[in-house]
Each structure stands twice: as structure tokens, then as C-alpha cells.
Amino acid sequence: MAERLLQASRQRRVKAMTAAAGSAGRTAVPLLLCALLVPGGAYVLDDSDGLGREFDGIGAVSGGGATSRLLVNYPEPYRSQILDYLFKPNFGASLHILKVEIGGDGQTTDGTEPSHMHYALDENYFRGYEWWLMKEAKKRNPNIILMGLPWSFPGWLGKGFNWPYVNLQLTAYYVMTWIVGAKHYHDLDIDYIGIWNERSFDINYIKVLRRMLNYQGLDRVKIIASDNLWEPISASMLLDSELLEVIDVIGAHYPGTHIVKDAKLTKKKLWSSEDFSTVNSDVGAGCLGRILNQNYINGYMTATIAWNLVASYYEQLPYGRCGLMTAQEPWSGHYVVESPIWVSAHTTQFTQPGWYYLKTVGHLEKGGSYVALTDGLGNLTIIVETMSHKHSKCIRPFLPYFNVSHQFATFVLKGSFSEIPELQVWYTKLGKPSTRFLFKQLDSLWLLDSSGTFTLELQEDELFTLTTLTTGGKGSYPLPPKSQPFPRIYKDDFDFDYPFFSEAPNFADQTGVFEYFTNIEDPGEHRFTLRQVLNQRPITWAADAYNTISIIGDYKWSNLTVTCDVYIETPEKGGVFIAGRVNKGGILIRGARGVFFWIFANGTYRVTGDLAGWIIYALGHVDVTAKTWYTLTLIIKGRFSSGMLNGRYVWTNIPVSFPKNGWAAIGTHSFEFAQFDNFHVEATS
């Protein structure tokens, strides 16, 4: 292998002798190939004294919640292109790990994801889109590591309590069925399973889960805990030998690149199992570039998992654009390959789970850091970052001040790396457009006459990857279609006999779950509908509303007409609504304002300025009962609104001064069954 590397190096060197080092796009990258200008100390990369910890990969989260909601509705070829940028090896982010939410029917940041078991005797392994996403990831990278983690849980597990540990066996069974279903219905092997995202863990539950997995022949599925902070899980493991035995990985969220003493004392693998959560601008990319190196240097973390995979939810929901890339316009096909994709590539394309960090990694004298990894077969990858404090702040935690300045960094390869003849060089510069480069391949660095020594000139906000691997690539496709607003006229009759996904396109459930439904009792116009299918509040992760609601459309809409056929299924107490100008969603959904037109099975109607029903504009009696289809129409124009039932005005010109704009929506008065059909919205501004 060494001889082949040497021969290839000589051939390239002959071709490039007349080119200045760094000429491939960065005129001021003097890669000095000898020690003529070695200033002060040098950074030694050596495996003579053994290796550091095993590298477990870089990944991202789909879920927590509904963050990939709009991706599934993208037309081809754009949907496949987005997936390639995320998962295809040596193309884009080339992720090693995909972590998904085990849908639990509750609001988990930007929406709800449906459970595979809404009720105790209900099992369906084709709801939602996480199954599809995992299969698409596996198509592109058969070696990708798959993880599952619950955020919320269906209400029946709590037996009347908002708590998943009421019956440990039952909750463990529920999670186990998700793993078995993934294999049986989708041929997906889940590698890691979590406990309860950023919430309390139960020591006995973790032990019960391990026993149940083993009993089902799922010994290979590893447990990660507790997806919150380093403590108290680390101390609990040190005090309980059985707990220490059954947990394979300690996963902490937003650790700020640091660990606690107890976590290290467990001698378990340590992961930043959720990190980043930052707008995918260059500052977000700087955050990611810094933590991908320093999570290991400062905290011995051997995997970092970014939240979230792709910003594929309405941008005005909480944490808009906090994905590695942006794909929030399925109606236009427009998407943006953001800079965090290419920052990820600096590590992911030149390492693999199973490689090892060198012991000789650390911080640079004038700010920044470097790591080096090897496959143990002669390959070496070095990643150097000089992210400045101002341009690498993550959304959390607080980042103490540090300084990064211009410097020369000399590296010396020793041990088995001393004979490496050539390193490929990949380069990123974040910041001003005039000097900005994303994942640019520079000229190779030849080490034949340098005794394994080379010097890099480093400025602020730069990333270098130097590697023996020649397989890296900056994938590209023709530009996607231009950005377009949500169509001003939008219709959906939900007429699908065998829909590929359980949810209707572009509807984003915020509390409750709205699914395609075949109404066998009505073979006529309303045979195929959209149905709200929860009749019990889930075990919540966030502040779910007491009403169910699904939003759709353009947040900028102000003047609009919403029409929908509605069917109340619950006699006397049931109720449904249509709405416009809905101004909040996600974890803020309980405080949503807008214009809400409600009808109830007891023969009343109500117009409110908020979802909770505290602001009442009008109320009265109408000829409405359960088990009958009605057509509701809501008209909002300027400062006034009107509503119709079956084409006849119920109320007119009610003043609505706030909010000025927002989404359209449908929903129910409580967790109850109800159906919707022939949804139609027309916006004029």
C-alpha cells in the first residue's frame, strides 16, 4: 500500500511542479512542505504510544419533532437530491448516524409525530415518515447507524398519568415493538435505543428494557442513556453495577464540549447525542465545526449528533432553519445546501465509525483545535479548525470568551505515519462572500522531502482536512427551482385509496394526529377524509394544547378564505374548527392567536381570537349535530372577519385587529375523533 501511495504521489507531483501550493482556489494558503519556517513548538501526531478512543461517527436527528415533515412531499428529482446531500457517501454531509424520533403522538418541538400504537391494541408500522427516511438513508449508506428515541408517548401507557413509567413492562414492550416492527416491516436494524428525551429516567425501567430486548433476541441493540445531562445518570451508574452493565453509551445533550468526572469514571462511550440546534448560517456552521473537534478534545465524546437533520418544517415554527440544510418548500422544489453540510463533510467523508482518534490531539496555541484519526491500516485524517468566538456560538450553552488569531501551525507526523508521502487537502473559509470557500479541494501536500513535517498558515474561521484518503468529493446537482411562496389557492380532497404516507401533504400537526381515513360508512363524496385520530391526551413532552390543531400555508397570509367540510364524531360534547392567521405553533402552540370558527355538537358556534378559547368575539346557536357533514367557511379581510355554515352567513364583519397574519388551520375542541374533507384556502394577500 505504501509503495502505491508513493508512486501515485510522484506522478501527481510531476504534473503540479509548476503550480504554486494552494493554487486551486486559495491564493493565500502557503502549505510549507519543510521545516524552514517552523516557529516555536510543533504539534506532533504519533501513534507510537497507542491510540485514543474509538470514533463512533457524526450524525443528525430527524424528529423532536416533525422536523422532516415537509421533505416527504418534495417532488422528484429534488427529494432524492436532498437525501443524497445528507446521506450519500463522499458527496455531501455523508452522515454516519441517523437518529429518529419514535413518534408518540405529542408535540415535541415543531409538531407531532404519530405513534405506531395510538391505542393498546393498535399497531401500524407505516405511519409517519421516519420509516421511509431510515430506508432512504440505508439505500445510500448501508452502514449507517440507526437510533430511536421517544420524546412523547401515547396516552394509554400512562393509565391516566402523564408519566411513561407507570407500568415498566408495558412501556418496554411498546418500545420493543417499534424495534421489531422496523425489522419485520422495513428490514431495518435499529442499533441504539434511548430512554426518554431530556426527561426523567427510571433505573428499573432501563433494566426491564434490557431484559425485554434480550428476551426478544435483540441483544445487539445497545442502550444509550439518558439523552439529557451527564448527571444524574453517570452517578447512578457508578452506584449501581447492574445499571452500569446494561447501559452501553452515556448520551448528553448540548454539553458545551465538556463532561463531568463521573461520566469519565464509568469508562463507557460518551456521546453528544444532541447538539448544534443553531440556524444554518455560517455562524451555525462555525458552531458545528468547533464542536465536532472539541467535543472529543475537551470531553472525550466520540460521536456528535446534530439537531436537526434538515430544516423541513415551516420556518416560523420554533427553531426555524436549525437543520444541516434547508428544504421547506415542497410546493416549489426549492432547497438550499447550507454551509453546515460542508463543515460536516470535513469529518464524515474522511473517517468512519471504527476508526480511532490519536492520543496526540488538542488546542492550537493561538486558538482553534486539531484532531487526527486513523483506520489502523495506514490511513490518517487530520481536521484543523480555527473558529472564532463571534462566529461559532451555538444556540446553547453559553460559550465562554476565547481568542483566535493568525498563526502558523507546524505538524510533525511520527510513528507509523512518518512515511506518508502525500496528503489530500480540503479547505473551508467561512465569513465574507469575497473570501468564502466551502469544502474546496486544494493541491495535495507532498511530504517526500520534509521528514513528515508541514506548516499551515491559519486565519480565523477556517477548516482544513488533510488526509491520505482520495475518495472525498463535493457533490452537486443543477440548481433547484427558485423559491416560491405557498400557493395562494390550495385544495385537497384527501381522495387517496392507498396513500404512500399517512399524513396529507403540507399539513403540519401541532397537537393531535391527522391521518388519511377511509370512511366505510360513507361510500359517497366523503369516503376518503382526513381524520383526527387521538381520543386521549398523550404523555406529553412539551406543552400540547388541549385542542388538536394542524396548520398549513403561508405565515404571511393576511386576507384569506378558508373552506372545509367537517364531521363531528362525538355526540353532545364534540366540536371542530377552521382558522386563519394562526400565529404560533410548535412548543408555543397553546398560546396561538388567530381567528377560530368553531361549531359544536350541542348546536352552538363560537368565534375566538385564540386557540384556547379565552378571547371570544361571538357565540350563538346553529343547527348542528354530530354524525352529519357541514361546510364551514371563514373569511378574513383587513380588520374584519365573517363566517358561513353550509353557504349561509352565521356572523359578519367581526373586528379582528390581531394578529395581522398567520397560517390556516383545522382542528378539534378536544382529543376526539373528527373528520375533514374538501379543504380549500384562497389567499389574496
XYZ file of C-alpha atoms in Angstrom:
685
model
C 0.000 0.000 0.000
C 2.815 2.399 0.921
C 4.510 1.739 -2.425
C 1.304 2.533 -4.314
C 0.878 5.756 -2.374
C 4.460 6.721 -3.138
C 4.089 6.040 -6.844
C 0.844 7.980 -7.092
C 2.388 10.853 -5.220
C 5.330 11.101 -7.595
C 3.018 11.090 -10.613
C 0.933 13.937 -9.224
C 3.998 15.865 -8.190
C 5.428 15.849 -11.702
C 2.155 17.260 -13.063
C 1.940 20.022 -10.478
C 5.549 21.154 -10.068
C 4.842 24.428 -11.849
C 1.794 25.264 -9.734
C 2.132 27.213 -6.527
C 0.979 25.377 -3.419
C -2.647 26.178 -2.774
C -3.338 27.494 -6.262
C -6.585 25.556 -6.521
C -8.794 28.323 -5.260
C -6.985 29.831 -2.282
C -4.109 32.040 -3.366
C -3.005 32.727 0.188
C -2.687 29.200 1.553
C 1.049 28.688 1.872
C 1.351 24.998 2.703
C 5.021 24.846 3.651
C 6.422 21.413 2.960
C 9.556 21.632 5.049
C 10.627 22.944 8.406
C 12.376 26.074 7.110
C 9.899 28.367 8.879
C 8.992 26.270 11.909
C 8.074 28.831 14.598
C 8.474 27.679 18.174
C 6.871 24.343 19.053
C 5.179 21.868 16.746
C 2.136 19.630 17.022
C 3.193 16.007 16.922
C 0.815 13.366 15.525
C 2.039 9.999 16.692
C 0.638 6.517 17.301
C 3.784 5.075 18.894
C 2.196 5.119 22.339
C -1.089 3.602 21.189
C -4.334 5.210 20.112
C -7.096 7.191 21.737
C -10.791 6.316 21.875
C -12.722 4.632 19.102
C -14.609 7.061 16.853
C -18.354 6.325 16.650
C -19.484 8.782 13.989
C -21.200 12.044 13.162
C -24.964 12.130 12.736
C -28.184 14.108 12.880
C -31.688 13.865 14.329
C -34.931 13.629 12.401
C -37.640 14.332 14.911
C -38.082 16.120 18.153
C -40.311 16.885 16.428
C -41.675 16.746 12.932
C -38.547 18.413 11.569
C -38.590 16.382 8.340
C -42.332 16.925 7.837
C -42.221 18.759 4.500
C -39.397 16.682 2.990
C -41.629 13.757 2.103
C -43.818 15.967 -0.094
C -40.956 17.128 -2.337
C -41.297 16.132 -5.998
C -38.578 14.145 -7.662
C -35.767 14.572 -8.501
C -35.390 17.186 -5.758
C -36.305 14.891 -2.879
C -33.649 12.372 -3.882
C -31.114 15.151 -4.346
C -31.728 16.387 -0.798
C -31.322 12.858 0.540
C -28.062 12.477 -1.399
C -26.649 15.650 0.158
C -27.454 14.220 3.588
C -26.535 10.552 3.320
C -24.652 9.638 0.139
C -21.019 8.753 0.942
C -18.371 11.123 -0.404
C -20.993 13.518 -1.718
C -22.254 15.895 0.980
C -22.728 15.573 4.735
C -22.226 11.800 4.290
C -23.652 11.148 7.750
C -22.628 8.094 9.760
C -25.623 8.150 12.145
C -29.354 8.802 11.738
C -31.320 9.268 14.934
C -35.113 9.371 14.665
C -37.981 10.112 16.984
C -40.144 7.180 17.992
C -43.393 9.004 17.333
C -45.521 9.289 20.454
C -48.454 11.450 19.238
C -47.321 14.507 21.236
C -45.905 17.924 20.406
C -42.122 17.597 20.502
C -40.816 20.985 19.243
C -42.198 21.763 15.774
C -45.077 19.331 15.543
C -46.375 15.898 16.458
C -45.195 12.583 15.050
C -47.655 9.669 15.030
C -47.148 6.621 17.211
C -47.147 3.091 15.826
C -49.580 2.298 18.669
C -52.179 5.027 19.226
C -54.039 2.564 21.473
C -53.219 -0.623 23.345
C -54.479 -2.997 20.649
C -53.463 -0.820 17.719
C -50.289 -1.462 15.724
C -49.360 0.219 12.440
C -45.768 0.426 11.239
C -46.453 2.651 8.253
C -47.483 5.865 9.981
C -45.377 8.957 9.613
C -42.220 9.173 7.550
C -39.343 8.099 9.813
C -39.505 4.509 8.473
C -39.229 5.861 4.928
C -36.382 8.173 5.889
C -34.364 5.399 7.534
C -34.800 3.231 4.426
C -33.676 6.073 2.168
C -30.614 6.607 4.355
C -29.814 2.880 4.212
C -30.152 2.865 0.421
C -27.403 5.453 0.216
C -25.225 4.205 3.031
C -25.878 0.579 4.036
C -23.549 1.047 7.013
C -25.382 3.996 8.530
C -26.085 3.595 12.253
C -29.789 3.853 13.193
C -31.057 5.121 16.548
C -34.532 5.507 18.028
C -35.615 7.689 20.942
C -39.047 8.529 22.382
C -39.968 12.152 23.104
C -43.669 11.722 23.930
C -45.672 8.530 24.452
C -49.292 7.633 23.591
C -51.631 8.332 26.490
C -52.705 4.744 27.150
C -49.238 3.909 28.503
C -49.763 6.363 31.373
C -53.027 4.817 32.600
C -54.321 8.269 33.491
C -50.973 9.749 34.496
C -48.666 11.946 32.416
C -45.819 9.536 33.082
C -44.376 6.674 30.977
C -43.095 4.615 33.939
C -46.437 3.632 35.461
C -46.062 0.116 34.046
C -42.424 -0.554 33.200
C -43.122 -3.771 31.317
C -45.776 -2.112 29.175
C -43.558 0.811 28.153
C -40.641 -1.506 27.447
C -42.958 -3.666 25.343
C -44.104 -0.588 23.417
C -40.522 0.417 22.587
C -39.556 -3.157 21.770
C -42.421 -3.470 19.267
C -41.110 -0.402 17.426
C -37.709 -2.086 17.039
C -39.254 -5.385 15.958
C -41.621 -3.608 13.574
C -38.727 -1.745 11.969
C -37.132 -5.081 11.132
C -40.252 -7.036 10.212
C -41.931 -4.449 8.006
C -38.980 -2.421 6.721
C -35.916 -4.662 7.129
C -34.291 -2.013 9.313
C -31.897 -2.993 12.087
C -32.036 -0.470 14.922
C -28.594 -0.186 16.507
C -29.265 2.038 19.538
C -32.352 2.779 21.604
C -32.847 5.621 24.065
C -34.973 6.127 27.190
C -36.907 9.437 27.228
C -35.574 12.551 25.555
C -34.436 15.232 28.032
C -36.758 13.960 30.743
C -36.504 11.745 33.816
C -35.125 8.254 33.553
C -36.182 5.323 35.694
C -33.388 2.951 36.694
C -35.653 -0.072 36.884
C -37.199 0.739 33.505
C -33.773 0.720 31.863
C -33.089 -2.710 33.342
C -36.517 -4.010 32.283
C -35.964 -2.693 28.761
C -32.627 -4.509 28.532
C -34.155 -7.785 29.709
C -37.064 -7.496 27.298
C -34.757 -6.759 24.360
C -32.622 -9.751 25.235
C -35.688 -11.971 25.589
C -36.779 -10.964 22.084
C -33.339 -11.823 20.655
C -32.373 -8.162 20.364
C -29.112 -8.445 22.300
C -27.315 -6.480 19.577
C -29.460 -3.371 20.209
C -27.480 -1.099 22.511
C -28.967 1.226 25.113
C -27.996 4.893 25.303
C -28.956 6.988 28.328
C -30.188 9.344 29.332
C -30.272 11.907 26.487
C -30.294 14.749 28.964
C -27.358 15.842 31.150
C -24.275 13.915 32.269
C -25.801 13.744 35.723
C -27.537 12.115 37.471
C -27.178 9.187 35.063
C -23.393 8.916 35.492
C -23.509 8.869 39.298
C -26.395 6.379 39.193
C -24.329 4.045 37.033
C -21.349 4.227 39.390
C -23.628 3.342 42.324
C -25.464 0.505 40.568
C -23.376 -2.205 38.902
C -26.355 -3.681 37.045
C -27.281 -0.297 35.596
C -23.646 0.225 34.602
C -23.735 -3.092 32.808
C -26.913 -2.526 30.779
C -26.094 0.992 29.503
C -23.704 0.969 26.566
C -23.377 4.709 25.898
C -23.891 7.820 28.006
C -25.546 10.425 25.811
C -25.652 14.076 26.874
C -27.348 16.998 25.158
C -25.604 20.303 24.450
C -22.610 19.529 26.686
C -20.644 22.587 25.571
C -17.755 20.224 24.651
C -17.225 19.256 28.318
C -18.018 16.272 30.533
C -18.136 15.632 34.274
C -15.792 13.397 36.242
C -18.386 10.695 36.932
C -19.089 10.215 33.219
C -15.437 9.509 32.539
C -15.186 7.189 35.548
C -17.874 4.914 34.096
C -15.433 4.061 31.263
C -18.411 3.978 28.908
C -18.609 5.532 25.481
C -19.530 9.206 25.769
C -21.609 10.881 23.076
C -23.002 14.315 22.454
C -26.275 12.708 21.483
C -27.909 16.025 20.577
C -26.030 19.197 19.722
C -25.924 22.190 17.346
C -29.599 23.426 17.202
C -28.318 26.596 15.575
C -29.528 28.485 12.497
C -27.690 27.067 9.495
C -25.909 30.297 8.608
C -22.125 30.496 8.623
C -22.292 31.115 12.375
C -24.149 27.831 12.719
C -21.530 26.187 10.533
C -18.850 27.675 12.769
C -20.585 26.238 15.822
C -20.630 22.807 14.212
C -17.018 22.985 13.031
C -15.833 23.858 16.521
C -17.808 21.238 18.438
C -17.051 18.371 16.033
C -13.398 18.710 17.047
C -13.652 19.962 20.607
C -16.312 17.533 21.824
C -13.547 14.955 21.695
C -10.615 17.154 22.695
C -12.341 18.616 25.763
C -14.835 15.908 26.587
C -13.753 12.546 25.100
C -17.048 12.405 23.160
C -16.694 10.006 20.264
C -19.941 10.850 18.456
C -21.774 14.111 17.861
C -25.383 14.161 16.632
C -26.806 17.423 15.314
C -30.376 18.549 15.815
C -31.695 18.622 13.248
C -31.103 16.724 10.032
C -32.908 19.016 7.605
C -34.961 22.141 8.258
C -38.058 20.798 6.545
C -40.796 22.484 8.567
C -42.414 25.907 8.347
C -39.690 28.421 9.111
C -41.800 30.451 11.567
C -42.142 27.456 13.859
C -39.665 27.345 16.765
C -36.005 26.921 15.795
C -36.605 27.697 12.134
C -33.736 26.697 9.823
C -31.864 24.821 12.565
C -31.008 21.955 10.210
C -27.867 20.971 8.344
C -29.654 22.173 5.206
C -32.973 23.829 4.351
C -35.827 22.159 2.461
C -39.071 23.887 3.432
C -40.768 24.392 0.039
C -42.092 21.129 -1.406
C -44.605 23.119 -3.473
C -41.737 24.781 -5.405
C -38.994 22.150 -5.120
C -36.590 24.797 -3.812
C -33.946 23.798 -1.260
C -30.630 25.204 -0.040
C -27.445 23.246 0.635
C -26.255 25.241 3.630
C -22.689 25.521 4.924
C -23.139 23.011 7.824
C -23.380 20.291 5.157
C -19.829 21.043 4.037
C -18.490 21.535 7.553
C -19.796 18.044 8.354
C -18.081 16.685 5.235
C -14.670 17.736 6.575
C -15.026 14.938 9.143
C -17.558 12.484 7.757
C -16.060 11.961 4.310
C -12.621 11.121 5.673
C -13.439 8.998 8.716
C -15.727 6.091 9.542
C -17.072 4.589 12.763
C -14.437 2.136 13.905
C -11.530 4.480 13.254
C -9.582 5.710 16.267
C -8.588 9.129 17.465
C -4.906 9.635 18.099
C -3.889 10.448 21.647
C -1.994 13.429 20.269
C -4.859 15.865 19.659
C -5.509 19.242 21.209
C -5.780 23.006 21.016
C -3.704 25.343 18.873
C -1.515 27.902 20.584
C -3.364 30.928 19.193
C -6.858 29.461 19.203
C -8.585 26.649 17.401
C -8.043 22.918 17.608
C -6.910 19.823 15.755
C -7.856 16.163 15.837
C -6.397 13.219 13.964
C -7.899 9.798 13.315
C -6.662 6.580 11.763
C -8.196 3.360 10.496
C -5.193 1.411 11.766
C -4.371 0.387 8.192
C -2.114 3.287 7.332
C -4.715 5.957 6.630
C -4.649 9.238 8.531
C -7.119 12.135 8.613
C -6.352 15.444 10.326
C -9.023 18.100 10.898
C -7.943 21.598 11.929
C -10.435 24.339 12.883
C -9.917 27.974 13.827
C -13.495 29.044 14.528
C -13.644 32.441 16.208
C -15.781 33.086 19.263
C -18.065 35.559 17.489
C -18.733 33.277 14.540
C -19.129 29.906 16.283
C -21.693 30.462 19.025
C -24.156 27.608 19.288
C -27.684 28.333 20.430
C -26.701 26.735 23.749
C -24.878 26.511 26.084
C -23.183 29.832 26.824
C -19.772 29.997 25.157
C -17.001 31.498 27.334
C -14.826 34.007 25.508
C -11.700 32.853 23.694
C -9.429 34.414 21.123
C -8.284 33.104 17.758
C -5.631 34.892 15.742
C -3.431 34.471 12.699
C -0.849 31.739 13.246
C 1.441 29.212 11.648
C 0.873 25.653 12.838
C 3.559 23.072 12.208
C 2.620 19.405 12.354
C 5.061 16.531 12.626
C 3.977 13.031 11.629
C 5.631 10.306 13.646
C 5.220 6.625 14.327
C 3.541 4.704 11.504
C 2.634 7.997 9.809
C 6.196 9.238 9.328
C 6.456 7.658 5.872
C 3.210 9.075 4.461
C 4.213 10.612 1.117
C 1.151 12.770 0.391
C -1.927 14.290 1.988
C -5.075 15.444 0.189
C -6.184 18.899 1.329
C -9.768 20.156 1.713
C -10.473 23.704 2.819
C -13.352 25.864 4.105
C -13.326 29.563 4.899
C -16.478 30.967 6.496
C -17.453 34.611 6.532
C -17.343 37.342 3.903
C -18.566 36.248 0.457
C -15.436 37.657 -1.175
C -13.169 35.287 0.753
C -15.615 32.452 1.424
C -14.901 28.887 0.290
C -16.908 25.790 1.172
C -15.218 22.404 1.057
C -12.707 23.252 -1.664
C -10.053 20.739 -2.655
C -6.620 22.323 -2.780
C -3.403 20.964 -4.211
C -2.034 17.898 -2.472
C 0.566 18.298 0.219
C 3.744 16.305 -0.577
C 5.839 15.105 2.327
C 8.565 13.184 0.492
C 11.372 15.527 1.479
C 10.011 17.079 4.649
C 10.608 14.386 7.260
C 6.861 14.233 7.860
C 6.710 17.926 8.761
C 4.443 20.573 7.267
C 3.222 24.015 8.263
C -0.188 25.578 7.738
C -0.889 29.273 7.738
C -4.179 29.677 9.603
C -6.611 32.589 9.712
C -9.851 32.876 11.685
C -12.877 30.748 10.756
C -11.091 28.163 8.661
C -11.282 24.401 8.393
C -8.637 22.140 6.924
C -8.868 18.420 6.381
C -5.616 16.705 5.462
C -5.990 13.044 4.630
C -4.484 10.056 2.892
C -7.943 9.203 1.536
C -8.538 10.150 -2.094
C -12.266 9.356 -2.175
C -13.687 12.678 -0.958
C -15.954 14.675 -3.224
C -18.067 17.809 -3.300
C -21.282 16.551 -4.805
C -23.512 18.840 -6.793
C -26.715 18.947 -8.786
C -28.148 21.617 -11.072
C -29.693 24.439 -9.081
C -33.164 23.545 -7.786
C -36.177 25.683 -8.758
C -36.324 29.202 -7.371
C -38.047 29.876 -4.085
C -41.791 30.437 -4.338
C -44.378 31.254 -1.654
C -47.021 28.714 -0.738
C -49.728 28.694 -3.460
C -52.413 31.287 -2.789
C -55.051 28.860 -3.959
C -54.744 25.420 -2.413
C -57.152 22.469 -2.386
C -57.066 18.945 -1.001
C -59.938 16.453 -1.140
C -57.860 13.694 0.549
C -59.065 11.173 -2.046
C -56.374 8.513 -1.779
C -57.271 4.858 -1.509
C -53.735 3.750 -0.662
C -51.706 6.854 0.276
C -47.950 6.388 0.466
C -47.764 8.438 3.678
C -50.327 8.585 6.471
C -50.392 12.393 6.576
C -51.753 14.796 3.965
C -49.159 16.981 2.217
C -48.220 20.292 3.832
C -50.459 19.869 6.890
C -48.284 20.162 9.988
C -49.957 18.686 13.076
C -49.230 20.733 16.198
C -51.392 18.891 18.715
C -53.165 15.673 17.812
C -52.621 13.458 14.776
C -54.459 13.932 11.486
C -54.360 10.887 9.176
C -55.848 9.759 5.895
C -59.003 7.776 6.632
C -61.279 5.516 4.617
C -64.827 6.115 5.799
C -66.533 2.818 5.028
C -69.814 4.195 6.377
C -69.957 6.777 3.582
C -69.373 5.331 0.102
C -70.196 8.708 -1.446
C -68.388 12.048 -1.508
C -66.812 11.625 1.913
C -65.428 8.113 1.592
C -61.834 9.392 1.848
C -61.191 12.023 4.521
C -58.602 13.403 6.896
C -59.324 12.263 10.437
C -58.081 13.398 13.824
C -57.389 10.029 15.445
C -56.473 10.698 19.089
C -59.143 10.486 21.768
C -56.722 10.722 24.681
C -54.065 13.269 25.575
C -50.576 11.780 25.056
C -47.884 11.608 27.701
C -46.540 14.999 26.809
C -43.019 16.184 26.178
C -43.962 19.823 25.616
C -46.996 21.982 26.293
C -49.516 20.376 23.953
C -52.724 22.352 23.559
C -55.964 20.958 24.965
C -57.373 21.206 21.456
C -55.932 19.428 18.430
C -54.729 21.547 15.535
C -52.958 21.148 12.194
C -51.579 24.212 10.397
C -50.932 24.799 6.702
C -49.960 27.523 4.275
C -48.016 30.761 4.280
C -47.357 32.517 7.574
C -47.546 35.847 5.738
C -51.176 35.282 4.740
C -53.430 38.073 5.952
C -56.571 38.185 3.780
C -57.878 34.704 3.094
C -60.933 32.499 2.772
C -60.819 29.014 4.295
C -63.478 26.428 3.453
C -63.680 22.858 4.729
C -66.256 20.110 5.152
C -66.300 18.926 8.771
C -67.791 15.938 10.596
C -68.099 15.816 14.386
C -67.995 12.230 15.663
C -68.569 12.825 19.391
C -72.233 13.494 20.314
C -73.069 16.440 22.583
C -69.502 17.318 23.630
C -67.695 17.244 20.258
C -66.540 20.280 18.344
C -64.388 21.288 15.378
C -62.931 24.492 13.935
C -61.299 26.086 10.942
C -58.954 29.033 11.408
C -56.837 31.715 9.784
C -53.977 33.987 10.806
C -52.723 31.399 13.309
C -49.549 32.981 14.620
C -47.862 30.324 16.789
C -47.012 26.658 16.611
C -44.631 24.060 17.966
C -43.918 24.220 21.665
C -45.747 27.591 21.726
C -48.999 26.206 20.319
C -51.041 26.710 23.492
C -50.611 30.464 23.107
C -51.646 30.579 19.441
C -53.722 33.595 18.408
C -55.741 33.937 15.206
C -59.368 33.790 14.082
C -61.043 30.477 15.009
C -64.533 29.480 13.821
C -65.940 26.652 15.953
C -69.108 24.576 15.754
C -70.210 22.125 18.418
C -72.400 19.022 18.506
C -74.638 20.707 21.119
C -75.864 23.160 18.452
C -73.683 26.177 19.204
C -70.952 28.099 17.429
C -68.168 30.315 18.663
C -65.665 32.742 17.167
C -62.484 33.190 19.185
C -59.251 35.113 18.845
C -57.158 32.318 20.280
C -56.903 28.530 20.245
C -57.524 28.211 23.970
C -60.890 29.972 23.593
C -60.346 32.758 26.114
C -60.885 35.616 23.645
C -64.493 35.343 22.451
C -65.613 37.502 19.541
C -69.059 35.944 19.056
C -71.186 32.967 20.048
C -74.672 31.662 19.436
C -76.843 28.781 18.284
C -76.755 26.946 14.952
C -78.441 23.863 13.585
C -75.550 21.467 14.132
C -75.344 17.933 15.486
C -72.853 15.094 15.478
C -72.587 12.493 12.708
C -73.510 14.983 9.968
C -71.316 16.705 7.385
C -71.237 20.521 7.338
C -69.326 23.044 5.263
C -67.594 25.828 7.183
C -66.260 28.980 5.552
C -64.087 31.603 7.249
C -63.465 34.931 5.504
C -60.824 37.315 6.845
C -60.276 40.620 5.096
C -58.425 43.525 6.639
C -59.711 44.186 10.143
C -62.906 42.162 9.744
C -63.992 38.538 9.531
C -67.142 36.634 8.640
C -68.225 33.009 8.771
C -70.642 30.764 6.906
C -72.253 27.405 7.647
C -73.355 25.491 4.557
C -73.084 28.658 2.473
C -75.159 30.878 4.777
C -73.660 33.614 6.918
C -73.627 32.907 10.651
C -71.745 36.086 11.577
C -70.353 39.030 9.637
C -67.797 41.800 9.939
C -66.474 40.991 13.380
C -63.414 43.196 14.079
C -60.123 41.247 14.294
C -57.212 43.600 14.795
C -54.648 40.973 15.898
C -52.805 39.074 14.609
C -52.151 40.604 11.200
C -51.081 37.351 9.527
C -50.551 33.627 10.034
C -51.310 30.115 8.831
C -54.646 28.486 8.053
C -55.646 25.579 10.308
C -58.164 22.872 11.144
C -58.749 21.133 14.443
C -60.983 19.809 17.182
C -62.246 21.097 20.517
C -60.598 18.288 22.493
C -58.857 14.977 21.921
C -61.724 13.484 19.930
C -62.382 11.810 16.618
C -63.446 14.154 13.828
C -63.151 14.219 10.041
C -62.302 16.873 7.488
C -62.777 16.907 3.733
C -62.533 19.188 0.696
C -60.167 21.668 2.306
C -59.802 24.838 0.256
C -57.943 28.039 1.020
C -57.695 31.121 -1.153
C -55.444 33.954 -0.042
C -55.412 37.392 -1.641
C -52.551 38.775 0.427
